[in-house]
Each structure stands twice: as structure tokens, then as C-alpha cells.
mmCIF file with all atom_site columns, C-alpha atoms in Angstrom:
data_model
loop_
_atom_site.group_PDB
_atom_site.id
_atom_site.type_symbol
_atom_site.label_atom_id
_atom_site.label_alt_id
_atom_site.label_comp_id
_atom_site.label_asym_id
_atom_site.label_entity_id
_atom_site.label_seq_id
_atom_site.pdbx_PDB_ins_code
_atom_site.Cartn_x
_atom_site.Cartn_y
_atom_site.Cartn_z
_atom_site.occupancy
_atom_site.B_iso_or_equiv
_atom_site.pdbx_formal_charge
_atom_site.auth_seq_id
_atom_site.auth_comp_id
_atom_site.auth_asym_id
_atom_site.auth_atom_id
_atom_site.pdbx_PDB_model_num
ATOM 1   C CA . MET A 1 1   ? 109.847 91.375  102.541 1.00 79.00 ? 6   MET A CA 1
ATOM 2   C CA . THR A 1 2   ? 108.193 91.473  99.139  1.00 88.00 ? 7   THR A CA 1
ATOM 3   C CA . HIS A 1 3   ? 107.541 88.159  97.420  1.00 92.00 ? 8   HIS A CA 1
ATOM 4   C CA . PHE A 1 4   ? 110.379 87.634  94.926  1.00 92.00 ? 9   PHE A CA 1
ATOM 5   C CA . ARG A 1 5   ? 108.100 86.906  91.952  1.00 92.00 ? 10  ARG A CA 1
ATOM 6   C CA . LEU A 1 6   ? 105.969 89.999  92.619  1.00 95.00 ? 11  LEU A CA 1
ATOM 7   C CA . GLU A 1 7   ? 109.081 92.139  93.056  1.00 96.00 ? 12  GLU A CA 1
ATOM 8   C CA . ASN A 1 8   ? 110.450 90.880  89.730  1.00 95.00 ? 13  ASN A CA 1
ATOM 9   C CA . PHE A 1 9   ? 107.251 91.814  87.857  1.00 94.00 ? 14  PHE A CA 1
ATOM 10  C CA . LEU A 1 10  ? 106.920 95.194  89.592  1.00 96.00 ? 15  LEU A CA 1
ATOM 11  C CA . LEU A 1 11  ? 110.512 96.226  88.908  1.00 97.00 ? 16  LEU A CA 1
ATOM 12  C CA . SER A 1 12  ? 110.177 95.099  85.298  1.00 95.00 ? 17  SER A CA 1
ATOM 13  C CA . SER A 1 13  ? 107.050 97.182  84.832  1.00 93.00 ? 18  SER A CA 1
ATOM 14  C CA . LEU A 1 14  ? 108.627 100.153 86.604  1.00 95.00 ? 19  LEU A CA 1
ATOM 15  C CA . ALA A 1 15  ? 111.499 99.969  84.114  1.00 95.00 ? 20  ALA A CA 1
ATOM 16  C CA . GLU A 1 16  ? 108.903 100.814 81.441  1.00 91.00 ? 21  GLU A CA 1
ATOM 17  C CA . ASP A 1 17  ? 106.971 103.595 83.197  1.00 90.00 ? 22  ASP A CA 1
ATOM 18  C CA . TRP A 1 18  ? 105.987 105.082 86.551  1.00 90.00 ? 23  TRP A CA 1
ATOM 19  C CA . MET A 1 19  ? 103.347 103.105 88.412  1.00 93.00 ? 24  MET A CA 1
ATOM 20  C CA . SER A 1 20  ? 100.341 104.143 90.474  1.00 90.00 ? 25  SER A CA 1
ATOM 21  C CA . LEU A 1 21  ? 98.749  102.294 93.383  1.00 90.00 ? 26  LEU A CA 1
ATOM 22  C CA . GLY A 1 22  ? 96.276  100.777 90.914  1.00 89.00 ? 27  GLY A CA 1
ATOM 23  C CA . ASP A 1 23  ? 99.153  99.379  88.871  1.00 92.00 ? 28  ASP A CA 1
ATOM 24  C CA . PHE A 1 24  ? 100.677 97.791  91.975  1.00 94.00 ? 29  PHE A CA 1
ATOM 25  C CA . LEU A 1 25  ? 97.281  96.318  92.868  1.00 92.00 ? 30  LEU A CA 1
ATOM 26  C CA . PHE A 1 26  ? 96.866  94.947  89.337  1.00 90.00 ? 31  PHE A CA 1
ATOM 27  C CA . PHE A 1 27  ? 100.086 92.928  89.624  1.00 92.00 ? 32  PHE A CA 1
ATOM 28  C CA . ALA A 1 28  ? 99.570  91.839  93.247  1.00 94.00 ? 33  ALA A CA 1
ATOM 29  C CA . THR A 1 29  ? 96.032  90.605  92.605  1.00 91.00 ? 34  THR A CA 1
ATOM 30  C CA . ARG A 1 30  ? 97.294  88.177  89.978  1.00 89.00 ? 35  ARG A CA 1
ATOM 31  C CA . ILE A 1 31  ? 100.742 87.266  91.256  1.00 92.00 ? 36  ILE A CA 1
ATOM 32  C CA . THR A 1 32  ? 100.196 87.180  95.048  1.00 92.00 ? 37  THR A CA 1
ATOM 33  C CA . PRO A 1 33  ? 96.407  87.142  95.481  1.00 89.00 ? 38  PRO A CA 1
ATOM 34  C CA . ARG A 1 34  ? 96.543  86.304  99.211  1.00 90.00 ? 39  ARG A CA 1
ATOM 35  C CA . VAL A 1 35  ? 98.346  89.594  99.881  1.00 87.00 ? 40  VAL A CA 1
ATOM 36  C CA . SER A 1 36  ? 96.708  91.994  97.469  1.00 89.00 ? 41  SER A CA 1
ATOM 37  C CA . THR A 1 37  ? 94.625  94.441  99.504  1.00 91.00 ? 42  THR A CA 1
ATOM 38  C CA . ALA A 1 38  ? 95.533  98.107  99.262  1.00 89.00 ? 43  ALA A CA 1
ATOM 39  C CA . ALA A 1 39  ? 97.090  97.918  102.735 1.00 92.00 ? 44  ALA A CA 1
ATOM 40  C CA . ASP A 1 40  ? 99.141  94.841  101.714 1.00 94.00 ? 45  ASP A CA 1
ATOM 41  C CA . VAL A 1 41  ? 100.303 96.581  98.564  1.00 93.00 ? 46  VAL A CA 1
ATOM 42  C CA . ALA A 1 42  ? 101.203 99.710  100.546 1.00 94.00 ? 47  ALA A CA 1
ATOM 43  C CA . GLU A 1 43  ? 103.563 97.510  102.560 1.00 96.00 ? 48  GLU A CA 1
ATOM 44  C CA . VAL A 1 44  ? 105.115 96.285  99.303  1.00 96.00 ? 49  VAL A CA 1
ATOM 45  C CA . VAL A 1 45  ? 105.589 99.930  98.298  1.00 97.00 ? 50  VAL A CA 1
ATOM 46  C CA . ARG A 1 46  ? 107.136 100.611 101.724 1.00 97.00 ? 51  ARG A CA 1
ATOM 47  C CA . ASP A 1 47  ? 109.526 97.669  101.369 1.00 98.00 ? 52  ASP A CA 1
ATOM 48  C CA . LEU A 1 48  ? 110.685 98.605  97.874  1.00 98.00 ? 53  LEU A CA 1
ATOM 49  C CA . ALA A 1 49  ? 111.093 102.282 98.824  1.00 98.00 ? 54  ALA A CA 1
ATOM 50  C CA . THR A 1 50  ? 112.915 101.498 102.087 1.00 98.00 ? 55  THR A CA 1
ATOM 51  C CA . ARG A 1 51  ? 115.331 99.271  100.186 1.00 98.00 ? 56  ARG A CA 1
ATOM 52  C CA . GLY A 1 52  ? 115.977 102.130 97.737  1.00 98.00 ? 57  GLY A CA 1
ATOM 53  C CA . LEU A 1 53  ? 114.585 100.281 94.710  1.00 98.00 ? 58  LEU A CA 1
ATOM 54  C CA . ILE A 1 54  ? 111.886 102.863 93.984  1.00 98.00 ? 59  ILE A CA 1
ATOM 55  C CA . GLU A 1 55  ? 111.296 106.532 94.628  1.00 97.00 ? 60  GLU A CA 1
ATOM 56  C CA . LEU A 1 56  ? 107.872 107.919 95.441  1.00 97.00 ? 61  LEU A CA 1
ATOM 57  C CA . GLY A 1 57  ? 106.294 111.103 94.242  1.00 94.00 ? 62  GLY A CA 1
ATOM 58  C CA . GLY A 1 58  ? 103.366 112.650 92.503  1.00 88.00 ? 63  GLY A CA 1
ATOM 59  C CA . TRP A 1 59  ? 102.317 114.880 89.675  1.00 82.00 ? 64  TRP A CA 1
ATOM 60  C CA . SER A 1 60  ? 103.305 118.530 89.760  1.00 81.00 ? 65  SER A CA 1
ATOM 61  C CA . ASP A 1 61  ? 100.922 121.301 88.725  1.00 80.00 ? 66  ASP A CA 1
ATOM 62  C CA . ASP A 1 62  ? 102.516 121.309 85.268  1.00 84.00 ? 67  ASP A CA 1
ATOM 63  C CA . GLY A 1 63  ? 102.099 117.546 84.778  1.00 79.00 ? 68  GLY A CA 1
ATOM 64  C CA . ARG A 1 64  ? 105.597 116.309 85.584  1.00 83.00 ? 69  ARG A CA 1
ATOM 65  C CA . PHE A 1 65  ? 106.504 113.574 88.047  1.00 83.00 ? 70  PHE A CA 1
ATOM 66  C CA . GLU A 1 66  ? 108.177 115.025 91.108  1.00 91.00 ? 71  GLU A CA 1
ATOM 67  C CA . VAL A 1 67  ? 109.901 112.909 93.718  1.00 94.00 ? 72  VAL A CA 1
ATOM 68  C CA . TRP A 1 68  ? 108.654 113.656 97.203  1.00 95.00 ? 73  TRP A CA 1
ATOM 69  C CA . ASP A 1 69  ? 111.396 114.887 99.503  1.00 95.00 ? 74  ASP A CA 1
ATOM 70  C CA . VAL A 1 70  ? 109.837 113.208 102.551 1.00 97.00 ? 75  VAL A CA 1
ATOM 71  C CA . SER A 1 71  ? 110.430 110.081 104.617 1.00 97.00 ? 76  SER A CA 1
ATOM 72  C CA . VAL A 1 72  ? 108.994 106.756 103.484 1.00 97.00 ? 77  VAL A CA 1
ATOM 73  C CA . ASP A 1 73  ? 106.608 106.945 106.462 1.00 97.00 ? 78  ASP A CA 1
ATOM 74  C CA . GLU A 1 74  ? 105.297 110.340 105.331 1.00 97.00 ? 79  GLU A CA 1
ATOM 75  C CA . ALA A 1 75  ? 104.970 109.102 101.733 1.00 96.00 ? 80  ALA A CA 1
ATOM 76  C CA . LEU A 1 76  ? 102.953 106.083 102.938 1.00 96.00 ? 81  LEU A CA 1
ATOM 77  C CA . HIS A 1 77  ? 100.768 108.414 105.013 1.00 96.00 ? 82  HIS A CA 1
ATOM 78  C CA . ARG A 1 78  ? 100.023 110.435 101.855 1.00 94.00 ? 83  ARG A CA 1
ATOM 79  C CA . ILE A 1 79  ? 99.228  107.249 99.922  1.00 93.00 ? 84  ILE A CA 1
ATOM 80  C CA . ALA A 1 80  ? 96.867  106.047 102.664 1.00 93.00 ? 85  ALA A CA 1
ATOM 81  C CA . HIS A 1 81  ? 95.144  109.332 103.488 1.00 92.00 ? 86  HIS A CA 1
ATOM 82  C CA . GLY A 1 82  ? 95.438  111.317 100.274 1.00 89.00 ? 87  GLY A CA 1
ATOM 83  C CA . PHE A 1 83  ? 97.498  114.272 99.155  1.00 89.00 ? 88  PHE A CA 1
ATOM 84  C CA . GLN A 1 84  ? 96.893  117.439 97.123  1.00 86.00 ? 89  GLN A CA 1
ATOM 85  C CA . GLY A 1 85  ? 93.262  116.634 96.451  1.00 84.00 ? 90  GLY A CA 1
ATOM 86  C CA . GLU A 1 86  ? 93.790  112.985 95.499  1.00 84.00 ? 91  GLU A CA 1
ATOM 87  C CA . ALA A 1 87  ? 92.098  110.361 97.649  1.00 84.00 ? 92  ALA A CA 1
ATOM 88  C CA . GLY A 1 88  ? 94.160  107.873 99.569  1.00 87.00 ? 93  GLY A CA 1
ATOM 89  C CA . TYR A 1 89  ? 93.196  104.242 99.813  1.00 87.00 ? 94  TYR A CA 1
ATOM 90  C CA . LEU A 1 90  ? 91.784  104.731 103.332 1.00 88.00 ? 95  LEU A CA 1
ATOM 91  C CA . ASN A 1 91  ? 89.552  107.720 102.667 1.00 79.00 ? 96  ASN A CA 1
ATOM 92  C CA . GLY A 1 92  ? 87.582  106.832 99.586  1.00 68.00 ? 97  GLY A CA 1
ATOM 93  C CA . ASP A 1 93  ? 85.071  104.317 98.369  1.00 63.00 ? 98  ASP A CA 1
ATOM 94  C CA . THR A 1 94  ? 86.164  100.784 97.528  1.00 61.00 ? 99  THR A CA 1
ATOM 95  C CA . GLY A 1 95  ? 87.047  101.753 93.959  1.00 64.00 ? 100 GLY A CA 1
ATOM 96  C CA . VAL A 1 96  ? 89.522  104.461 94.994  1.00 64.00 ? 101 VAL A CA 1
ATOM 97  C CA . PRO A 1 97  ? 92.673  102.343 95.299  1.00 66.00 ? 102 PRO A CA 1
ATOM 98  C CA . GLY A 1 98  ? 92.559  101.303 91.659  1.00 66.00 ? 103 GLY A CA 1
ATOM 99  C CA . ARG A 1 99  ? 91.856  104.821 90.391  1.00 72.00 ? 104 ARG A CA 1
ATOM 100 C CA . THR A 1 100 ? 93.750  107.215 92.620  1.00 76.00 ? 105 THR A CA 1
ATOM 101 C CA . GLU A 1 101 ? 96.688  109.173 91.303  1.00 79.00 ? 106 GLU A CA 1
ATOM 102 C CA . VAL A 1 102 ? 97.796  110.067 94.831  1.00 84.00 ? 107 VAL A CA 1
ATOM 103 C CA . PHE A 1 103 ? 101.274 108.822 94.013  1.00 89.00 ? 108 PHE A CA 1
ATOM 104 C CA . ARG A 1 104 ? 103.503 107.318 91.367  1.00 91.00 ? 109 ARG A CA 1
ATOM 105 C CA . ALA A 1 105 ? 106.581 105.175 91.863  1.00 95.00 ? 110 ALA A CA 1
ATOM 106 C CA . ASN A 1 106 ? 109.682 105.388 89.733  1.00 94.00 ? 111 ASN A CA 1
ATOM 107 C CA . LEU A 1 107 ? 112.525 102.876 89.447  1.00 96.00 ? 112 LEU A CA 1
ATOM 108 C CA . THR A 1 108 ? 115.869 103.985 90.885  1.00 97.00 ? 113 THR A CA 1
ATOM 109 C CA . ALA A 1 109 ? 119.328 103.020 89.664  1.00 97.00 ? 114 ALA A CA 1
ATOM 110 C CA . LEU A 1 110 ? 119.484 100.501 92.514  1.00 97.00 ? 115 LEU A CA 1
ATOM 111 C CA . GLY A 1 111 ? 116.136 99.117  91.354  1.00 97.00 ? 116 GLY A CA 1
ATOM 112 C CA . GLU A 1 112 ? 117.491 98.731  87.820  1.00 96.00 ? 117 GLU A CA 1
ATOM 113 C CA . GLU A 1 113 ? 120.498 96.886  89.210  1.00 96.00 ? 118 GLU A CA 1
ATOM 114 C CA . ARG A 1 114 ? 118.231 94.611  91.276  1.00 96.00 ? 119 ARG A CA 1
ATOM 115 C CA . LEU A 1 115 ? 116.064 93.899  88.211  1.00 94.00 ? 120 LEU A CA 1
ATOM 116 C CA . SER A 1 116 ? 119.116 92.730  86.264  1.00 93.00 ? 121 SER A CA 1
ATOM 117 C CA . GLU A 1 117 ? 119.688 89.894  88.760  1.00 91.00 ? 122 GLU A CA 1
ATOM 118 C CA . PRO A 1 118 ? 116.603 87.741  88.089  1.00 90.00 ? 123 PRO A CA 1
ATOM 119 C CA . GLY A 1 119 ? 116.034 88.996  84.548  1.00 88.00 ? 124 GLY A CA 1
ATOM 120 C CA . ASP A 1 120 ? 112.769 89.144  82.632  1.00 89.00 ? 125 ASP A CA 1
ATOM 121 C CA . PRO A 1 121 ? 109.885 87.871  84.792  1.00 92.00 ? 126 PRO A CA 1
ATOM 122 C CA . TYR A 1 122 ? 107.888 86.817  81.732  1.00 86.00 ? 127 TYR A CA 1
ATOM 123 C CA . ASP A 1 123 ? 110.725 84.497  80.727  1.00 86.00 ? 128 ASP A CA 1
ATOM 124 C CA . ASN A 1 124 ? 111.115 83.327  84.328  1.00 88.00 ? 129 ASN A CA 1
ATOM 125 C CA . TYR A 1 125 ? 107.455 82.701  85.196  1.00 89.00 ? 130 TYR A CA 1
ATOM 126 C CA . GLY A 1 126 ? 105.405 83.104  82.045  1.00 86.00 ? 131 GLY A CA 1
ATOM 127 C CA . ASP A 1 127 ? 102.655 85.583  81.274  1.00 85.00 ? 132 ASP A CA 1
ATOM 128 C CA . PRO A 1 128 ? 100.332 86.021  84.288  1.00 81.00 ? 133 PRO A CA 1
ATOM 129 C CA . TRP A 1 129 ? 97.544  87.028  81.914  1.00 75.00 ? 134 TRP A CA 1
ATOM 130 C CA . SER A 1 130 ? 98.143  84.394  79.215  1.00 69.00 ? 135 SER A CA 1
ATOM 131 C CA . GLU A 1 131 ? 94.548  83.152  79.561  1.00 71.00 ? 136 GLU A CA 1
ATOM 132 C CA . VAL A 1 132 ? 93.020  86.636  79.231  1.00 64.00 ? 137 VAL A CA 1
ATOM 133 C CA . PRO A 1 133 ? 93.014  87.656  75.551  1.00 60.00 ? 138 PRO A CA 1
ATOM 134 C CA . HIS A 1 134 ? 92.855  91.437  76.091  1.00 56.00 ? 139 HIS A CA 1
ATOM 135 C CA . LEU A 1 135 ? 95.627  91.365  78.725  1.00 62.00 ? 140 LEU A CA 1
ATOM 136 C CA . ARG A 1 136 ? 98.140  88.863  77.382  1.00 58.00 ? 141 ARG A CA 1
ATOM 137 C CA . ILE A 1 137 ? 101.413 90.324  76.221  1.00 64.00 ? 142 ILE A CA 1
ATOM 138 C CA . ALA A 1 138 ? 102.157 90.627  72.538  1.00 62.00 ? 143 ALA A CA 1
ATOM 139 C CA . HIS A 1 139 ? 105.363 88.621  72.235  1.00 63.00 ? 144 HIS A CA 1
ATOM 140 C CA . THR A 1 140 ? 105.477 84.891  72.719  1.00 70.00 ? 145 THR A CA 1
ATOM 141 C CA . VAL A 1 141 ? 106.365 83.807  76.237  1.00 68.00 ? 146 VAL A CA 1
ATOM 142 C CA . PRO A 1 142 ? 105.570 80.670  78.197  1.00 68.00 ? 147 PRO A CA 1
ATOM 143 C CA . PRO A 1 143 ? 102.137 80.413  79.817  1.00 67.00 ? 148 PRO A CA 1
ATOM 144 C CA . TRP A 1 144 ? 101.824 81.428  83.456  1.00 70.00 ? 149 TRP A CA 1
ATOM 145 C CA . ARG A 1 145 ? 103.142 78.957  86.013  1.00 70.00 ? 150 ARG A CA 1
ATOM 146 C CA . GLU A 1 146 ? 101.164 79.273  89.262  1.00 69.00 ? 151 GLU A CA 1
ATOM 147 C CA . ALA A 1 147 ? 103.839 77.565  91.305  1.00 62.00 ? 152 ALA A CA 1
ATOM 148 C CA . ASP A 1 148 ? 107.199 76.108  90.521  1.00 52.00 ? 153 ASP A CA 1
ATOM 149 C CA . ASP A 1 149 ? 110.554 75.579  92.170  1.00 44.00 ? 154 ASP A CA 1
ATOM 150 C CA . ARG A 1 150 ? 111.490 79.245  91.900  1.00 48.00 ? 155 ARG A CA 1
ATOM 151 C CA . PRO A 1 151 ? 110.814 81.549  94.875  1.00 44.00 ? 156 PRO A CA 1
#
């Protein structure tokens, strides 16, 4: 099961735009650093997709996002081993996971519904990058809280 705080941030970001493996890694590295390898993050992707919160796909030849009509297991195989010329996180150098465009995730209607339950993660937990000037968000939110009473 995906850590609640990480799930909240991922779904919130997915509500803005499709996300790549590198985007998932970016959030996991800051929010759940003990489980932030590419393999760990692939399991987060598996969990969210299995629960119907996200759909997985890739770029078509004409530059549009296309949902893959395959099982979650097959989608995770593509993400790990590569697909249509894009490297997977298992078959490239150590920099591949952050750069690969092997897949993109998109928020589903169920994911939008799930996101409405906890609300805005920045209001809930603060800005994870509040101490990093070039990454902090533009609007005023509380500073990041490493740990609190919330799950």
C-alpha cells in the first residue's frame, strides 16, 4: 500500500499533468526517502494503477498520450524493461529512471475522487521543497513537516 502522504502528493500532481517515472521518483525521494528506488516507485505505480487511481500509457507517434490497453503486470514490465525504444529502469545506466519517457501516468476519475478526500497536500503537510529556493512553490503554504500526527 502506498504511503498516504506520498499518494496525496502524487494524485495532486497528476491532477495537473501526466507524470513520468522521473516525476514519481522526484516526489518519493523527498516524501518517502526510505522507499524511493526505481523498483520501490514502480510498486507505488502498480498500487495506484491496480486500485484504479491512475491509468498508464505512453506517447503515440503523433505526440499524444495513449493509454495502454494491457494488464498492470504488462505495463510494469514495459516500465522496467523499456518499450518502443525508451529505456526501462532496469536496462539503462543509473540516470535512466529520472530521464526515461517509457511511460506516463494519468489521473482517472476514481483518482480525482480519492484526491478530494484528503485535500491539498501542501495545506496538509506543507511544501516539501520549502527550503530549496528554485523548487519551492509560488503561493504561501506552511513549511514542510517531516513527521506529524497525520499518516
